[in-house]
PDB file of C-alpha atoms in Angstrom:
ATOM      1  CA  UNK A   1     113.478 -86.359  -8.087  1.00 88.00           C
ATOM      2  CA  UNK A   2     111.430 -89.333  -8.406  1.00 91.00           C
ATOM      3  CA  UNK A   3     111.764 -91.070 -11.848  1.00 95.00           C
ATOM      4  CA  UNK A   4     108.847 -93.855 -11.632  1.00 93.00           C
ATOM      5  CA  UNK A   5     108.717 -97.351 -12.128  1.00 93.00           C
ATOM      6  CA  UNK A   6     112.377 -99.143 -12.725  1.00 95.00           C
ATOM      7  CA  UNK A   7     113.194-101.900 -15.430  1.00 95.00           C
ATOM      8  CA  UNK A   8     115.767-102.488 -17.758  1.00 97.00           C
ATOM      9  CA  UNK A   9     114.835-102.882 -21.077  1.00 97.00           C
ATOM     10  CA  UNK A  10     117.028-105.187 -23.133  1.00 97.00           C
ATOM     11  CA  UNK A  11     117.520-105.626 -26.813  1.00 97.00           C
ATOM     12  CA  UNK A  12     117.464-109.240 -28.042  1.00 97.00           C
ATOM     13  CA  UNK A  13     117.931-111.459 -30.344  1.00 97.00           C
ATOM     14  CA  UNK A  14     115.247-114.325 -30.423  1.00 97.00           C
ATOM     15  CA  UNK A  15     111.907-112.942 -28.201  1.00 98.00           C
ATOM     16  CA  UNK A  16     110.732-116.591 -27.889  1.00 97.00           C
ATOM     17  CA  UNK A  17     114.125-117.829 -26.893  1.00 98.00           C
ATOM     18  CA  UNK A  18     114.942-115.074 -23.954  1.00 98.00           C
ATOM     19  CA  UNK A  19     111.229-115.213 -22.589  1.00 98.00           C
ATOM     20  CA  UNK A  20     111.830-119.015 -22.198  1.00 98.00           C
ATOM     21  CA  UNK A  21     115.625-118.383 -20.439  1.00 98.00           C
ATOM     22  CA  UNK A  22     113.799-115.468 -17.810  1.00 98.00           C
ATOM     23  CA  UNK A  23     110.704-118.249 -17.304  1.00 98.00           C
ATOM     24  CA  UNK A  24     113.350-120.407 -16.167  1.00 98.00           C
ATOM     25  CA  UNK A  25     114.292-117.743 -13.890  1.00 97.00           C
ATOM     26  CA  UNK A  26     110.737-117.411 -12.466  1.00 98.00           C
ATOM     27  CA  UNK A  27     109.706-114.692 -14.880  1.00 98.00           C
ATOM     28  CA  UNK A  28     106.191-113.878 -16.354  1.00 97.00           C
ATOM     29  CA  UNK A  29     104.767-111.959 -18.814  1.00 97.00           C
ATOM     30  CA  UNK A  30     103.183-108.777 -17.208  1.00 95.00           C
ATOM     31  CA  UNK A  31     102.367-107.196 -20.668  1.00 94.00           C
ATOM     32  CA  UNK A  32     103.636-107.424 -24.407  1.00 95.00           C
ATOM     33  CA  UNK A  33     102.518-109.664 -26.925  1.00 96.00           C
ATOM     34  CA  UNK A  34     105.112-111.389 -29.900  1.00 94.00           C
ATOM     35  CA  UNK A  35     103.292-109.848 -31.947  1.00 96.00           C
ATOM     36  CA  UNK A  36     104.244-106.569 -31.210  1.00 96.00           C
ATOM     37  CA  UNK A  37     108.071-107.582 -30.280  1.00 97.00           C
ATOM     38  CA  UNK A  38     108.298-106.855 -26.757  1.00 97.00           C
ATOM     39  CA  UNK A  39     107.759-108.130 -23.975  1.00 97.00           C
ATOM     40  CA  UNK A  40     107.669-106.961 -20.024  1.00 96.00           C
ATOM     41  CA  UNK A  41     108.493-109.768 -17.706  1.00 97.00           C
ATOM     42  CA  UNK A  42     107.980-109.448 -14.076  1.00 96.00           C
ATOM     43  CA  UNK A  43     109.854-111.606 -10.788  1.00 96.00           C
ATOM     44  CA  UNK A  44     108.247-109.939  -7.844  1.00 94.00           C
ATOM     45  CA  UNK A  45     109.324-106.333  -7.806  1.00 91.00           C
ATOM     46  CA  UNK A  46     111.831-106.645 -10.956  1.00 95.00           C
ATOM     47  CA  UNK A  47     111.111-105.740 -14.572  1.00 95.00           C
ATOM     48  CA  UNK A  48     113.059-106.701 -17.369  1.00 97.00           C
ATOM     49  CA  UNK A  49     112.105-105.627 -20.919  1.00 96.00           C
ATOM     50  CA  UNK A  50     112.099-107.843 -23.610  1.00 98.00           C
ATOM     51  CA  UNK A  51     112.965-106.197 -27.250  1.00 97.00           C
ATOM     52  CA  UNK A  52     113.139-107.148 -30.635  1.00 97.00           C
ATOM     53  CA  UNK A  53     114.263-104.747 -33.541  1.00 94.00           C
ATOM     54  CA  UNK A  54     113.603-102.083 -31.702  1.00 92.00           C
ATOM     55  CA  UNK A  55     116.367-100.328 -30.654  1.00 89.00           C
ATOM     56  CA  UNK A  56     120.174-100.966 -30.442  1.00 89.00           C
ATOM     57  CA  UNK A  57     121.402-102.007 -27.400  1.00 92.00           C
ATOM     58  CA  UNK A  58     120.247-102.515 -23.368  1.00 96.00           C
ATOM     59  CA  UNK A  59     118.985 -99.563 -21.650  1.00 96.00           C
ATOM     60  CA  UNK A  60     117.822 -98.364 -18.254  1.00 97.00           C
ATOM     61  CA  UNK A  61     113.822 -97.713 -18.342  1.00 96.00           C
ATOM     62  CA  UNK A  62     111.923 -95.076 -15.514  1.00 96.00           C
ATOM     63  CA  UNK A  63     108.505 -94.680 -16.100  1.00 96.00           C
ATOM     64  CA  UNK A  64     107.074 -91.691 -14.739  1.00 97.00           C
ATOM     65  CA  UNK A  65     103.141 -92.111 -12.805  1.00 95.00           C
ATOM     66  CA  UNK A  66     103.964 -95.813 -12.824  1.00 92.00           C
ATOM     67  CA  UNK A  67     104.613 -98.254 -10.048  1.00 90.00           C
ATOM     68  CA  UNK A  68     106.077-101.608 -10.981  1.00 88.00           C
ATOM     69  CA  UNK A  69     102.315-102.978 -11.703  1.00 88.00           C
ATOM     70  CA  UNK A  70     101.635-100.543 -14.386  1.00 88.00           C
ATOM     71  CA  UNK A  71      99.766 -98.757 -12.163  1.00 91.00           C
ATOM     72  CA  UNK A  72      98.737 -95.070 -11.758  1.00 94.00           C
ATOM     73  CA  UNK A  73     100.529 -92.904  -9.174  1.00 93.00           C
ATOM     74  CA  UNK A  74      98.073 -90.536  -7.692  1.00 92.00           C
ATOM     75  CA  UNK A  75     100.785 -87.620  -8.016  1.00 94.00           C
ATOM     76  CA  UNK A  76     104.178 -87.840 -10.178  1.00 96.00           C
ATOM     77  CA  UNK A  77     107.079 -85.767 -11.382  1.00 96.00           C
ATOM     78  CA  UNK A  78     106.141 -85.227 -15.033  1.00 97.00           C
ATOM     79  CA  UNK A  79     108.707 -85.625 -17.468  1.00 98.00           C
ATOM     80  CA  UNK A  80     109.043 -82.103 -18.168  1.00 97.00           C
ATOM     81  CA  UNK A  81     110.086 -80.949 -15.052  1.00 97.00           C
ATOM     82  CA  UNK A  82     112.404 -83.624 -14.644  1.00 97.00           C
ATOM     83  CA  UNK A  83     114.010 -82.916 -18.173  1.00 98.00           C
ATOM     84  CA  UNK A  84     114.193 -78.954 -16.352  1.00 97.00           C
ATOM     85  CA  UNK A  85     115.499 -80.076 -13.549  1.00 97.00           C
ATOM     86  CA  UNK A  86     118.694 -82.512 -14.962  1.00 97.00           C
ATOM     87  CA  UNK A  87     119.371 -79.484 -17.311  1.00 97.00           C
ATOM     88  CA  UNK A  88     119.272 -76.983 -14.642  1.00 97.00           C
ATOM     89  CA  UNK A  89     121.841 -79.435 -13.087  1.00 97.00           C
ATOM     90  CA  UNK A  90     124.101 -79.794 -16.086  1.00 97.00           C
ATOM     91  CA  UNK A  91     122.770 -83.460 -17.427  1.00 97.00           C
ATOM     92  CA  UNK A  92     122.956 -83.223 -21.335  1.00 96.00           C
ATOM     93  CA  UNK A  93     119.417 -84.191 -23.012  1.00 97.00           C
ATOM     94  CA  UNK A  94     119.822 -86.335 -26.045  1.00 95.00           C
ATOM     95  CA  UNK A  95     116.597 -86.456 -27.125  1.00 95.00           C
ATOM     96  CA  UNK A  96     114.263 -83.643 -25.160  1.00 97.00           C
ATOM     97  CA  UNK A  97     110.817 -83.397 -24.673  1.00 97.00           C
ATOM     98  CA  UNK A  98     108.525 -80.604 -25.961  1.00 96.00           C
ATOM     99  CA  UNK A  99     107.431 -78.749 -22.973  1.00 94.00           C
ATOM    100  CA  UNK A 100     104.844 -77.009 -24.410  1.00 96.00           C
ATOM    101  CA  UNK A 101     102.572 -80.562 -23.889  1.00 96.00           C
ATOM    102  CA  UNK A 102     101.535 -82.271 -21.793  1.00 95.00           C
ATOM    103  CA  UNK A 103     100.721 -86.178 -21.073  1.00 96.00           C
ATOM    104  CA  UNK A 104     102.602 -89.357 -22.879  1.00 97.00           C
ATOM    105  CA  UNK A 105     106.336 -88.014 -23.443  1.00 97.00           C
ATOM    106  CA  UNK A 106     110.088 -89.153 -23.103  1.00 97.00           C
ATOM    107  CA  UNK A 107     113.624 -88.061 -23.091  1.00 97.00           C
ATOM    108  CA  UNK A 108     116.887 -90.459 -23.395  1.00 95.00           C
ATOM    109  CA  UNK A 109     120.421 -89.100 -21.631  1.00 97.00           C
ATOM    110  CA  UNK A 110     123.642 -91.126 -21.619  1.00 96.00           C
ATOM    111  CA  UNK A 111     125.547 -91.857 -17.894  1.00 95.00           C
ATOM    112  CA  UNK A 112     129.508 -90.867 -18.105  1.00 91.00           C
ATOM    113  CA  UNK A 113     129.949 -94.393 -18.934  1.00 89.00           C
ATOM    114  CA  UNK A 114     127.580 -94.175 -22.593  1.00 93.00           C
ATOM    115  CA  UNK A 115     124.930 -95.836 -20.802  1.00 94.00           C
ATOM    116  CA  UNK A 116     121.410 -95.332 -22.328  1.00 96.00           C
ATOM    117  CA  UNK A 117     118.520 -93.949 -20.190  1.00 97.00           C
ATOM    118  CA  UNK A 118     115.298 -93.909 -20.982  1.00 96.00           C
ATOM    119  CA  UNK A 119     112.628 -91.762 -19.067  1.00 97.00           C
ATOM    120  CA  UNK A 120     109.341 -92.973 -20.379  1.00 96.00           C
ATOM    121  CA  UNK A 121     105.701 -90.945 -19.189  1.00 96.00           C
ATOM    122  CA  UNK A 122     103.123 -92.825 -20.619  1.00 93.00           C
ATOM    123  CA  UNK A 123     100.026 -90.757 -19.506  1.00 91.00           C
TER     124      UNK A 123
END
């Protein structure tokens, strides 16, 4: 199964004051604006999310059709099979994706620990 590009996408506080800490850390902004509460930060091949009042707590973020430039893939997994696929294999779905579409989608499923994951097609 391949799940995309990888980041985790973390709910804070103060935008301003955790883009400054992950500058410090060699960090730039890849995409995002203030204005819009989030941010994507980039350090080589890592991505951290950046989000304000946007959703409770830290989760892990796979991007289906994405590298870790925000680029196409030529060929992905769609987010529809891989929601068929983790069901076939007993993952519970907490929020599922309509299957009867096609394009921008996403699902979220919990690890055993409670862990948030977020699978995220954006084309």
């Amino acid at each position: 199964m391949k799940l995309g590009a990888f980041s985790i996408s973390l709910s804070v506080k103060d935008l301003q004051k955790s883009r400054d800490f992950y500058e410090k850390l060699g960090f730039t902004t890849m995409a995002g604006t203030a204005e819009s509460n989030y941010l994507i930060m980039k350090n080589g091949s890592t991505l951290i999310g950046l989000f304000q009042a946007m959703f409770d707590g830290n989760m892990l973020t796979f991007n289906p059709g994405w590298d870790e430039n925000a680029q196409n893939l030529e060929s992905f997994e769609d987010v529809r099979e891989i929601q068929k696929r983790l069901k076939e294999s007993g993952v519970e779905i907490g929020k599922e994706a309509d299957e009867t579409t096609s394009g921008p989608e996403h699902i979220y499923l919990k690890d055993p620990d409670g862990n948030m994951i977020l699978i995220d097609q954006h084309r």
